[in-house]
CSV table of C-alpha atoms (C1' of nucleotides) in Angstrom, one decimal:
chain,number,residue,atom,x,y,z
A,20,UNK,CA,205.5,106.7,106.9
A,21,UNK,CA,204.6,105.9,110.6
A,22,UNK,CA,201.4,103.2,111.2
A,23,UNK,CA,198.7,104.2,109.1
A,24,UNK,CA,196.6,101.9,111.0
A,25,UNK,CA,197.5,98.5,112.7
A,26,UNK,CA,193.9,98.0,113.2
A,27,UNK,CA,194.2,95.2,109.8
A,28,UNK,CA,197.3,94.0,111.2
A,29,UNK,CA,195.6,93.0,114.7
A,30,UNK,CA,192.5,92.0,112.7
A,31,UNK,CA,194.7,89.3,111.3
A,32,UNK,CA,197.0,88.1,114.2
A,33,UNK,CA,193.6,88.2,116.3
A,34,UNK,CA,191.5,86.0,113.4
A,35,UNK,CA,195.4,83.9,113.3
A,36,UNK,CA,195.3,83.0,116.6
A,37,UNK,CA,191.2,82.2,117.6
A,38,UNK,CA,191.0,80.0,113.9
A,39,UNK,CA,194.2,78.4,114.8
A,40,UNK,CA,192.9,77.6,118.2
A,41,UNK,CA,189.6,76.5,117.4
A,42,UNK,CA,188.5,76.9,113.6
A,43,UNK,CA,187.4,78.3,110.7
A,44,UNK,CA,184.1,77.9,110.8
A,45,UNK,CA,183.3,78.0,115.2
A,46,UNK,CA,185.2,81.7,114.9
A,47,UNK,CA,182.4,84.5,114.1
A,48,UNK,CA,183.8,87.6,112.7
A,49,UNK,CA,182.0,89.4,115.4
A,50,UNK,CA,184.1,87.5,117.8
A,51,UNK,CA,187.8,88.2,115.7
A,52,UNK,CA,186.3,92.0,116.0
A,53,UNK,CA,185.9,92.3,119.5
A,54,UNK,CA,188.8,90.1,120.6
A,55,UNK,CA,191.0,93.0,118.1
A,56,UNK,CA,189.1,95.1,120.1
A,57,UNK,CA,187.5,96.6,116.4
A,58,UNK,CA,184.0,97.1,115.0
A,59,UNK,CA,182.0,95.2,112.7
A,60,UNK,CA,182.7,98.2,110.0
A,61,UNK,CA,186.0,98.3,109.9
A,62,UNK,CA,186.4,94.6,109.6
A,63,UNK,CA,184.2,94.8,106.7
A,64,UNK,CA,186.8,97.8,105.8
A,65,UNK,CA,190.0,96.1,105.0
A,66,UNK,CA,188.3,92.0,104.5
A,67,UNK,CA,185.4,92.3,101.9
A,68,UNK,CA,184.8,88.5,103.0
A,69,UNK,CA,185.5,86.2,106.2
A,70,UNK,CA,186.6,84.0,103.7
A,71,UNK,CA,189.4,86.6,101.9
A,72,UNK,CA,190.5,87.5,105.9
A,73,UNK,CA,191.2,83.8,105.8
A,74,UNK,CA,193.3,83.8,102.5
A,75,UNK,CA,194.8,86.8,104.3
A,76,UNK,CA,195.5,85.0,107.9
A,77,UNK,CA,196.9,81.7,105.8
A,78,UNK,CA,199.7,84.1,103.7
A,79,UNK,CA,200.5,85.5,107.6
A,80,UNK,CA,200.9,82.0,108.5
A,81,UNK,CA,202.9,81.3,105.5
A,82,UNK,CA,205.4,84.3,106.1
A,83,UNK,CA,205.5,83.0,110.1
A,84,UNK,CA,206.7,80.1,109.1
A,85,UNK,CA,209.0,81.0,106.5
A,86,UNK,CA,211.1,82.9,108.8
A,87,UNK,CA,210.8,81.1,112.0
A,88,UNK,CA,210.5,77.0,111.0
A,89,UNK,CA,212.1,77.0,107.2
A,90,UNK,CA,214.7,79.6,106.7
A,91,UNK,CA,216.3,78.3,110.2
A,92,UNK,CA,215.9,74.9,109.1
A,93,UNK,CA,216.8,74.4,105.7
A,94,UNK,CA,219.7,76.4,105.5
A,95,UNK,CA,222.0,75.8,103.3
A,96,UNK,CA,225.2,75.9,105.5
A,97,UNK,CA,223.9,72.9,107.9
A,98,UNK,CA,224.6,69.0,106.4
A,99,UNK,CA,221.4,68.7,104.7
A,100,UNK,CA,220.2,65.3,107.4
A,101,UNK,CA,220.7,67.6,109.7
A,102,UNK,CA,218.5,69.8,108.5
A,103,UNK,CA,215.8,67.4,109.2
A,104,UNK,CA,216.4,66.9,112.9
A,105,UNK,CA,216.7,71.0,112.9
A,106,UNK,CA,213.1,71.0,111.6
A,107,UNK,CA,211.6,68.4,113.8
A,108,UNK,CA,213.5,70.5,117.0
A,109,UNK,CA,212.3,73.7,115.8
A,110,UNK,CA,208.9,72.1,115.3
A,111,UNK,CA,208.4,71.1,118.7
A,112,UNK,CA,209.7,74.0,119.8
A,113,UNK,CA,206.8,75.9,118.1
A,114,UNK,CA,204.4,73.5,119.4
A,115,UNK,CA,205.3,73.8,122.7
A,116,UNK,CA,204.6,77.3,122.8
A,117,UNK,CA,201.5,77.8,121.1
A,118,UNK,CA,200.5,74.7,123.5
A,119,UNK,CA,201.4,76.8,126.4
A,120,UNK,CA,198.6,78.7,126.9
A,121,UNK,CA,196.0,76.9,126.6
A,122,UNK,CA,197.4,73.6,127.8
A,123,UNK,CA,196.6,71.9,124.2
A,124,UNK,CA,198.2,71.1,121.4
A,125,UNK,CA,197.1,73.0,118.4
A,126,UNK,CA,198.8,70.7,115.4
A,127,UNK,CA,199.8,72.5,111.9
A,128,UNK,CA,197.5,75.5,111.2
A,129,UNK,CA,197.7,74.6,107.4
A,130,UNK,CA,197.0,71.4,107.9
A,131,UNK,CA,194.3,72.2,110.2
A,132,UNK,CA,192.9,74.5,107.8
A,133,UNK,CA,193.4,72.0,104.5
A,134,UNK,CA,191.6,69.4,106.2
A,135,UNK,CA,188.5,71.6,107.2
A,136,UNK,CA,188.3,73.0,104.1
A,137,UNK,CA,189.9,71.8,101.1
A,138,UNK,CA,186.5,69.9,100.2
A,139,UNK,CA,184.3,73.4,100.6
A,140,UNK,CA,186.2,76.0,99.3
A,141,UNK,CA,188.7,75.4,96.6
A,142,UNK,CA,190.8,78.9,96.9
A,143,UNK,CA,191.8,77.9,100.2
A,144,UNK,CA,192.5,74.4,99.5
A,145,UNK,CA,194.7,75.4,96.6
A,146,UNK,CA,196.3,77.9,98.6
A,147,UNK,CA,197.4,75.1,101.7
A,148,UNK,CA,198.3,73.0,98.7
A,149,UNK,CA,200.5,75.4,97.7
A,150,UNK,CA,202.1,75.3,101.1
A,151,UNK,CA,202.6,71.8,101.1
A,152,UNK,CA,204.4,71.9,98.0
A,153,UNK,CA,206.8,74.3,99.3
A,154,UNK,CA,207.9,72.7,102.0
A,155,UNK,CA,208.3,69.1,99.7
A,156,UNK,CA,210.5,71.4,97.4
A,157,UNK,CA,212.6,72.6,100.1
A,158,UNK,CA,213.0,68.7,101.2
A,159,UNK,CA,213.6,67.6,98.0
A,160,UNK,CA,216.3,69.9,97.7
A,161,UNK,CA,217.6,68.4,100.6
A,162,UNK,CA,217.5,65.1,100.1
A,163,UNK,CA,218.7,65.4,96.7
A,164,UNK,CA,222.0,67.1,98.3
A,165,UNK,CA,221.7,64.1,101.2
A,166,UNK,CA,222.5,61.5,97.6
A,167,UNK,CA,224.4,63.8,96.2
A,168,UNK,CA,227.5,63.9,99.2
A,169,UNK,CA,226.7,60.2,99.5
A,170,UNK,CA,224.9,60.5,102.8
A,171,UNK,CA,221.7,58.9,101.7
A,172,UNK,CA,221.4,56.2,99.1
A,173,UNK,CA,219.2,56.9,96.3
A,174,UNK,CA,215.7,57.1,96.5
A,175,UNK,CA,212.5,58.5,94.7
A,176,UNK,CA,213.3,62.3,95.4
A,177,UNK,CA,210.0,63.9,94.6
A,178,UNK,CA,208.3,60.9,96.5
A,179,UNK,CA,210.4,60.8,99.5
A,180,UNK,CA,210.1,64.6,99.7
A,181,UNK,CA,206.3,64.5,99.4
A,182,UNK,CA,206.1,61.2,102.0
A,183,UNK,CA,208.0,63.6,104.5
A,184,UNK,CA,205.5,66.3,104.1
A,185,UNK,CA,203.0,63.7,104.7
A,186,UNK,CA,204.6,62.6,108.2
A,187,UNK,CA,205.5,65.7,109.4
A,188,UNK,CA,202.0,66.7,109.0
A,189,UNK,CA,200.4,63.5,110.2
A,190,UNK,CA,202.7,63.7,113.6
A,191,UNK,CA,201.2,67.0,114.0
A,192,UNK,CA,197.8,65.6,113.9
A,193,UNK,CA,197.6,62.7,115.5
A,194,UNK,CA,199.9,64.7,118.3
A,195,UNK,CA,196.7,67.1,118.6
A,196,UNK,CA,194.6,64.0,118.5
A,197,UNK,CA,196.1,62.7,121.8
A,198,UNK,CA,197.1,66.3,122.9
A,199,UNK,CA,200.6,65.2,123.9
A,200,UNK,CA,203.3,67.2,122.7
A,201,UNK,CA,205.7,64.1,123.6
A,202,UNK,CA,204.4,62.6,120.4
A,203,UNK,CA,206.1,65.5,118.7
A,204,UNK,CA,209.0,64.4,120.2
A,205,UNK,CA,209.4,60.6,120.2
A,206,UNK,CA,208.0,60.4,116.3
A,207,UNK,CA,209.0,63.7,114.2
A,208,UNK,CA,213.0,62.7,114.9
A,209,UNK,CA,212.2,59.5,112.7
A,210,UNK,CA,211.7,62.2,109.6
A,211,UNK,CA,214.8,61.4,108.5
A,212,UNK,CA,214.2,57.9,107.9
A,213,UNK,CA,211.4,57.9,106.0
A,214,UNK,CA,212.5,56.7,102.6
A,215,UNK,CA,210.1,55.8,99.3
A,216,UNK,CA,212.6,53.5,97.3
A,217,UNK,CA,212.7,54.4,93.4
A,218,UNK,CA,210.1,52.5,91.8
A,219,UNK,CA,210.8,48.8,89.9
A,220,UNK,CA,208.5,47.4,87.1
A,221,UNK,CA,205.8,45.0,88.8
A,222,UNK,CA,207.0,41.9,90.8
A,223,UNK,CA,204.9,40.5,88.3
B,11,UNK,CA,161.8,41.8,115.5
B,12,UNK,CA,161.6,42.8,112.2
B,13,UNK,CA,163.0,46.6,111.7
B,14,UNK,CA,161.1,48.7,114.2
B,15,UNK,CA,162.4,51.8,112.9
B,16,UNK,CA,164.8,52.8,110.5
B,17,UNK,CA,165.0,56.1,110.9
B,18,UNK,CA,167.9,56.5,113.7
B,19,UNK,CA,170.0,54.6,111.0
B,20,UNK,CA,168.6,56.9,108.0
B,21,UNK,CA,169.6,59.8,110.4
B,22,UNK,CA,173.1,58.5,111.1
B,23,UNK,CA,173.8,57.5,107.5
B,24,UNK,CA,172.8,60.3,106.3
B,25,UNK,CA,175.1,62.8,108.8
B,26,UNK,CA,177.8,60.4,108.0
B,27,UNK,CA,177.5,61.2,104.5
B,28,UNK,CA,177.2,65.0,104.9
B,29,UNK,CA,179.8,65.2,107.8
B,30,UNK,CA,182.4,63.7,105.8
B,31,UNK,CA,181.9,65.3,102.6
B,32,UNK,CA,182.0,68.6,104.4
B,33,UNK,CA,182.5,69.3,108.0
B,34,UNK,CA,180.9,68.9,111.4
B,35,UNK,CA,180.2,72.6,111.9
B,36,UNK,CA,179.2,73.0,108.2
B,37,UNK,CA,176.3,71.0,108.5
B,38,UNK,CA,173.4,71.4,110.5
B,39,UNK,CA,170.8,69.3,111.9
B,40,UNK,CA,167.9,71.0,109.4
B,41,UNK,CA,169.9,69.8,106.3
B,42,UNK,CA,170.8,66.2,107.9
B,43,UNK,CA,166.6,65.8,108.8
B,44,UNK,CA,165.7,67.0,105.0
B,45,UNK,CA,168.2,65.0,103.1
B,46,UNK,CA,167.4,61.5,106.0
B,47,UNK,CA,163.8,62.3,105.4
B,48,UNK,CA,163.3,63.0,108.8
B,49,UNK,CA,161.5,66.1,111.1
B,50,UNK,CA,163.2,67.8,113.7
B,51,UNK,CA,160.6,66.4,116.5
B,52,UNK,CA,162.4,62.7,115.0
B,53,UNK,CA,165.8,63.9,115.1
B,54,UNK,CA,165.8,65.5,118.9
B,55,UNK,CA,164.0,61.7,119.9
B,56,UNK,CA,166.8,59.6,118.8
B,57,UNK,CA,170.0,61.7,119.9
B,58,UNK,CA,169.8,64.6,122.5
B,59,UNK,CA,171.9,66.4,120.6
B,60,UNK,CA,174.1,67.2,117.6
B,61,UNK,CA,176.9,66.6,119.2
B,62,UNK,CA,176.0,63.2,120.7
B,63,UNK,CA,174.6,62.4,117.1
B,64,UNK,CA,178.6,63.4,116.0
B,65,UNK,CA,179.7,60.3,118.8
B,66,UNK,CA,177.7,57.9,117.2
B,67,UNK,CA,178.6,59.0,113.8
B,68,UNK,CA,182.1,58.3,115.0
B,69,UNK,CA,180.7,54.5,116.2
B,70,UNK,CA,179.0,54.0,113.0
B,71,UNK,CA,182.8,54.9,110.9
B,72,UNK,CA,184.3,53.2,113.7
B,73,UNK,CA,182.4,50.0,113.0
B,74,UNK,CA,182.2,50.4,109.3
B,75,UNK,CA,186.0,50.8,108.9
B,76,UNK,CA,186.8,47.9,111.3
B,77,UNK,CA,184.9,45.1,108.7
B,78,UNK,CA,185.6,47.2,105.5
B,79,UNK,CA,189.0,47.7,106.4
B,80,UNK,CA,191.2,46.3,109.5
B,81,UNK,CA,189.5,43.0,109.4
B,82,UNK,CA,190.7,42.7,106.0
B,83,UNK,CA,193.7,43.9,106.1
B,84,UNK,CA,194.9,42.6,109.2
B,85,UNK,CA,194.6,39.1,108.4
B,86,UNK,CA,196.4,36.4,110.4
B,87,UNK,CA,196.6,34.1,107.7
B,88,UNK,CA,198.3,37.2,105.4
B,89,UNK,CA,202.4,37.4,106.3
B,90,UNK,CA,203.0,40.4,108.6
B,91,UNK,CA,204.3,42.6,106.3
B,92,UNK,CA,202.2,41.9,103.5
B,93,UNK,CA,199.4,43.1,105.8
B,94,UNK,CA,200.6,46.4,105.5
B,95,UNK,CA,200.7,46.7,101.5
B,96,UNK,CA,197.1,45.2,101.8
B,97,UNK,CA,196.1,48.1,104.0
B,98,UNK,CA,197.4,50.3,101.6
B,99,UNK,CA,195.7,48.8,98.7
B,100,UNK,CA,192.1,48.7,100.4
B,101,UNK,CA,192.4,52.7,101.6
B,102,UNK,CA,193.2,53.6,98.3
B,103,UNK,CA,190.3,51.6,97.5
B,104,UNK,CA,187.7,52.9,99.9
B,105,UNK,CA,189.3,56.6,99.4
B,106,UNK,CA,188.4,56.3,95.7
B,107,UNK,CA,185.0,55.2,96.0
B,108,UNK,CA,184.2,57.9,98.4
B,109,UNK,CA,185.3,60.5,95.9
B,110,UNK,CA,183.5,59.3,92.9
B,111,UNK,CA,180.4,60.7,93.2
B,112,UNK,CA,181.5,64.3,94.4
B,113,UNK,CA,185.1,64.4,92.4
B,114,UNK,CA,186.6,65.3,96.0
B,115,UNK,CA,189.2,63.2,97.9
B,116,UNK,CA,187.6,62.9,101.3
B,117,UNK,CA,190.5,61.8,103.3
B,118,UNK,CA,190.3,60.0,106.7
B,119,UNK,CA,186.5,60.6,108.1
B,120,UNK,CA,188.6,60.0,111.6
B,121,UNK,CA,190.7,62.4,111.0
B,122,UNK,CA,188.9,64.9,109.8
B,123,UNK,CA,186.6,64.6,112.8
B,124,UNK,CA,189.5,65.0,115.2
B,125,UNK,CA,191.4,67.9,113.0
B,126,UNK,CA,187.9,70.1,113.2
B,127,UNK,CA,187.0,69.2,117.1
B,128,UNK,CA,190.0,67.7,118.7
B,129,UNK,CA,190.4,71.2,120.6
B,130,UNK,CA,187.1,72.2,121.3
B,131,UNK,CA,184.9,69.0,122.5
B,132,UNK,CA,186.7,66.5,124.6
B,133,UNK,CA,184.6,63.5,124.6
B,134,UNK,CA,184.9,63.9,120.0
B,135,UNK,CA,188.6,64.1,120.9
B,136,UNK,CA,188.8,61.5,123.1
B,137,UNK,CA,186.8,59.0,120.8
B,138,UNK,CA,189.3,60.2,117.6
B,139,UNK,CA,192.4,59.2,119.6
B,140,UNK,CA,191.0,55.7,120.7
B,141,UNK,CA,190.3,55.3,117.0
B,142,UNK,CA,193.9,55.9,116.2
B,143,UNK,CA,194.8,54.0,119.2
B,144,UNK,CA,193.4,50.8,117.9
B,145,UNK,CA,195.3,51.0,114.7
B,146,UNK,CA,198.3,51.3,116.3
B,147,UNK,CA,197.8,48.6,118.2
B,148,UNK,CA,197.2,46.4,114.9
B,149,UNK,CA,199.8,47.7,113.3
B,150,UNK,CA,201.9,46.9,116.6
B,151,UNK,CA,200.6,43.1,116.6
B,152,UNK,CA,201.5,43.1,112.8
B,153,UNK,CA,205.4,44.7,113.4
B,154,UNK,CA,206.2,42.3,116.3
B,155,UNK,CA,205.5,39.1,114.3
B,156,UNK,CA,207.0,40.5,111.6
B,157,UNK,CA,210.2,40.9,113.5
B,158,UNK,CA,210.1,37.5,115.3
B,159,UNK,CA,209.7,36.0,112.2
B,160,UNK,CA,213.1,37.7,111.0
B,161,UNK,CA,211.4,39.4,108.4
B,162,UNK,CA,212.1,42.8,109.9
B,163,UNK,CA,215.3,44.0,112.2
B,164,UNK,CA,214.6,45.1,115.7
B,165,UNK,CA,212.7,48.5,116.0
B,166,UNK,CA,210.6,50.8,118.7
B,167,UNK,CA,207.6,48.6,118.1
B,168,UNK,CA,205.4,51.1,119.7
B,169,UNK,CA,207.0,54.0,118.0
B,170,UNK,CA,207.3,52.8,114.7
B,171,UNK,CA,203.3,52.1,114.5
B,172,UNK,CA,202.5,55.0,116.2
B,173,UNK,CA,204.6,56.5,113.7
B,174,UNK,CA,203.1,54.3,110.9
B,175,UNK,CA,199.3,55.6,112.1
B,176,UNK,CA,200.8,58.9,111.5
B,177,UNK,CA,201.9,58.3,107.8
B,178,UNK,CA,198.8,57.0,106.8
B,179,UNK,CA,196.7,59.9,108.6
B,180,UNK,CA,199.0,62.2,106.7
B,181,UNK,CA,198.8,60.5,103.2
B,182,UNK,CA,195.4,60.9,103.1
B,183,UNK,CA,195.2,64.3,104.7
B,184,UNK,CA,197.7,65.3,101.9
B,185,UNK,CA,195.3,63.4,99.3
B,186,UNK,CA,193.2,65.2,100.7
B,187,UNK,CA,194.5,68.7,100.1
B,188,UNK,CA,195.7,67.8,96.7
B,189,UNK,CA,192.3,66.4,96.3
B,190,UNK,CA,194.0,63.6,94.1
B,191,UNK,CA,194.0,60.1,94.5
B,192,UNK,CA,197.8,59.8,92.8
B,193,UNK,CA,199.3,60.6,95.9
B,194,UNK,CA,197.4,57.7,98.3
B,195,UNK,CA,199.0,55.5,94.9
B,196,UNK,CA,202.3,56.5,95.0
B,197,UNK,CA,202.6,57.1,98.9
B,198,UNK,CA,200.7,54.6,101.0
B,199,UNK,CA,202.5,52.0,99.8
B,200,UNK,CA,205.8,52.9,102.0
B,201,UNK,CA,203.8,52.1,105.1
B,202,UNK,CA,206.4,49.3,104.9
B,203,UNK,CA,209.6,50.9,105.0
B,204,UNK,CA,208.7,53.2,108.4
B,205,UNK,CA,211.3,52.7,110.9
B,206,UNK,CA,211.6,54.5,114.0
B,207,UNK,CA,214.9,52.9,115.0
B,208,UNK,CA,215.3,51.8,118.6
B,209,UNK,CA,216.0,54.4,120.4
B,210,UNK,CA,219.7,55.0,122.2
B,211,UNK,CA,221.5,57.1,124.6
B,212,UNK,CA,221.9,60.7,123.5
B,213,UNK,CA,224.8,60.8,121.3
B,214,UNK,CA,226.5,63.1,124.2
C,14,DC,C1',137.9,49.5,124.8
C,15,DC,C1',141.3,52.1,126.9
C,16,DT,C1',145.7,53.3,128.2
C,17,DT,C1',150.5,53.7,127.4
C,18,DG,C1',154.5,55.2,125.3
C,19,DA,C1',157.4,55.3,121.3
C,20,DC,C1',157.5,58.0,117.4
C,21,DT,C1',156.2,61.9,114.1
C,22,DG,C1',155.0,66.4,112.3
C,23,DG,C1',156.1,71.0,112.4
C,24,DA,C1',155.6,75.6,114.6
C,25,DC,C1',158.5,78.2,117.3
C,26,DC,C1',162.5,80.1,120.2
C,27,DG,C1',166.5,83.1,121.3
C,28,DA,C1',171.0,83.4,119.8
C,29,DT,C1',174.2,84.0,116.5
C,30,DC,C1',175.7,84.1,111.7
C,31,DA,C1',178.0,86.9,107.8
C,32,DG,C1',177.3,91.0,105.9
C,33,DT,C1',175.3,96.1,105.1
C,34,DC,C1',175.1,100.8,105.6
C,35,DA,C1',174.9,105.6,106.7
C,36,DA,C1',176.7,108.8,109.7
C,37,DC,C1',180.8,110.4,111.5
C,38,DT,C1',185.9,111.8,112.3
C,39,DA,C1',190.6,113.0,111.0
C,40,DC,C1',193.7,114.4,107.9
C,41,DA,C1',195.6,115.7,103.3
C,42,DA,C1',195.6,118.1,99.2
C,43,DT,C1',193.9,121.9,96.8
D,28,DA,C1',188.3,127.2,103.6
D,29,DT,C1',186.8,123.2,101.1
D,30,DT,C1',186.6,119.1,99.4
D,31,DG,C1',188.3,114.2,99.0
D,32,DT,C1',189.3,110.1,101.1
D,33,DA,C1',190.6,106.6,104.5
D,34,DG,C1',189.1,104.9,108.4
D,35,DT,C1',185.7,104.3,112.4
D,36,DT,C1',181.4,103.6,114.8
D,37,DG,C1',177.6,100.8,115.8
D,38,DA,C1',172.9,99.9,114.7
D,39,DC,C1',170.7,96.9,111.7
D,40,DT,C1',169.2,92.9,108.4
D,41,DG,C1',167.6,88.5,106.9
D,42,DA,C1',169.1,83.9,107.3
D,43,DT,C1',170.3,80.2,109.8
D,44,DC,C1',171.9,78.0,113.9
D,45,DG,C1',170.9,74.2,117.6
D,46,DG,C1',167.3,73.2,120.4
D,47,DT,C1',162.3,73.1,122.5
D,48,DC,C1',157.7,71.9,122.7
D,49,DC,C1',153.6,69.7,122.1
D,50,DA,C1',149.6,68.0,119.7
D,51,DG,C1',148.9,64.2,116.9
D,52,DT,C1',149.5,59.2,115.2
D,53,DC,C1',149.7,54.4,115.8
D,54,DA,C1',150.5,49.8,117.5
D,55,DA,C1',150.9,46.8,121.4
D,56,DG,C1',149.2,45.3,126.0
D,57,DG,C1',145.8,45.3,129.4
DNA sequence: CCTTGACTGGACCGATCAGTCAACTACAAT
DNA sequence: ATTGTAGTTGACTGATCGGTCCAGTCAAGG
């Protein structure tokens, strides 16, 4: 029982929060060591690689948001529109604190991560790819409830799902682009509106 | 006249090339001077410093994306809305010629930039958001003719193509991180049916 | 012919990078 | 008491980082 250690666990929400902040590749593992207030060895003790702490900090980021932005947003007792404004509100409210500090806007650490990435090392872009697809299967879920009660007319589920996935996360950015959380705000409300209609044969 | 030297443009193509493929911090200036052809001594002559080279990699994209892409797109003589299908169709264009040669979806060289730096190097962050600015300022041009002309209902002008800019950065960041070129096909195309309605009173 | 100054070639710099390693401590099981 | 093992300490390595420096090249202008 008791802590064995929490020196991995502050390895991790140290290396979480300096790559979240900055990035993969401007944070040095001697850096994440002395921040956790660690040495060089015991780093090398629990990561064999920077790159598998990253795999390690993503699945923390993963579990984060699981339990503070998804399971509080999609749940299943809340009209599933609704759920949509929940996650843009629950968003921002994330935003706005990890903005706090350091008076800027930090954007979606998967995304962040995907886009620096994805074209250098192909376990972590599979791994943010995965992410992404969880979230469009929660959405599709929704939306396919949304048509179901009526609430929506139909539209290309899978499509719709992913095109939301795609705004959310392109809100994020271009709201750490301009480092204005009011971005956040005035555009990730319109989630719910975004709508890829089912496909027809070629208007010729 | 004539060309009195190309090797500033050698050296900006080439860190183009490698930038986008990869990353800012991923590449250094040895690799960028052996792949241009170019020594050290030439490189530190022409820009003062990586990062200043990075600003006028940014100009160079800037430039190339405004004849390759806006001009054609946003064509007076095109209906308004059509505009925005023909934006779609040349991105997914451009996107899959980029990827050709390395088999790797290379997303938006904008916001890629901004993603990696937008936290770390104002003037980089700065020059990404006046980048996005000028899009939105098309696609605002392109939305308000399109509603004078009845051919869409009233909306937040400026939301809605801020909100459009989003979409598209997020399509291709997504392309990205699926590293498939399906998703700009089946996506981009929706650009048209983005609506961020006008906004009202709080509903209580 | 001589100077000037833009440009090139390339050695070199201190700092930092990810990663290694052997010695050490603390505790558990035998 | 002894050994095994998980974890810690911190010096160290070779490579690479961005950047500096300067002697040399060359064409244009006087």
């Amino acid at each position: 029982m008791s802590a064995p250690t929490d020196t991995r666990e502050r390895i991790l929400a140290t290396a979480r929060n300096l790559i979240y902040a900055r990035s993969y590749t401007d944070v040095g593992v001697a850096e994440i060591c002395e921040r956790a207030g660690v040495f060089k060895g015991s780093f090398y003790h629990f990561f064999p690689s920077k790159r598998d702490l990253t795999l390690a900090v993503l699945d923390f980021i993963l579990a984060e948001t699981k339990e503070r932005l998804l399971d509080r947003a999609f749940d299943p007792g809340i009209p599933p529109l609704d759920r949509l404004d929940r996650l843009a509100e629950l968003a921002y409210g994330i935003q706005k604190e990890w903005a706090a500090p350091g008076g800027r806007v930090l954007g979606c650490p998967v995304g962040n991560l995907a886009t620096e990435l994805a074209t250098q090392d192909e376990a972590i872009r599979a791994a943010t790819a995965r992410a992404f697809a969880r979230l469009q299967r929660l959405l599709r879920q929704t939306l396919e409830e949304a048509v179901d009660s009526g609430a929506l007319p139909a539209v290309d589920l899978d499509a719709t799902a992913q095109a939301m996935v795609a705004y959310f996360e392109g809100v994020l950015m271009l709201a750490k682009t301009e480092n204005d959380l009011k971005v956040i705000r005035r555009l990730l409300p319109a989630l719910r509106h975004i709508r890829v209609p089912i496909k027809q044969s070629r208007k010729k």
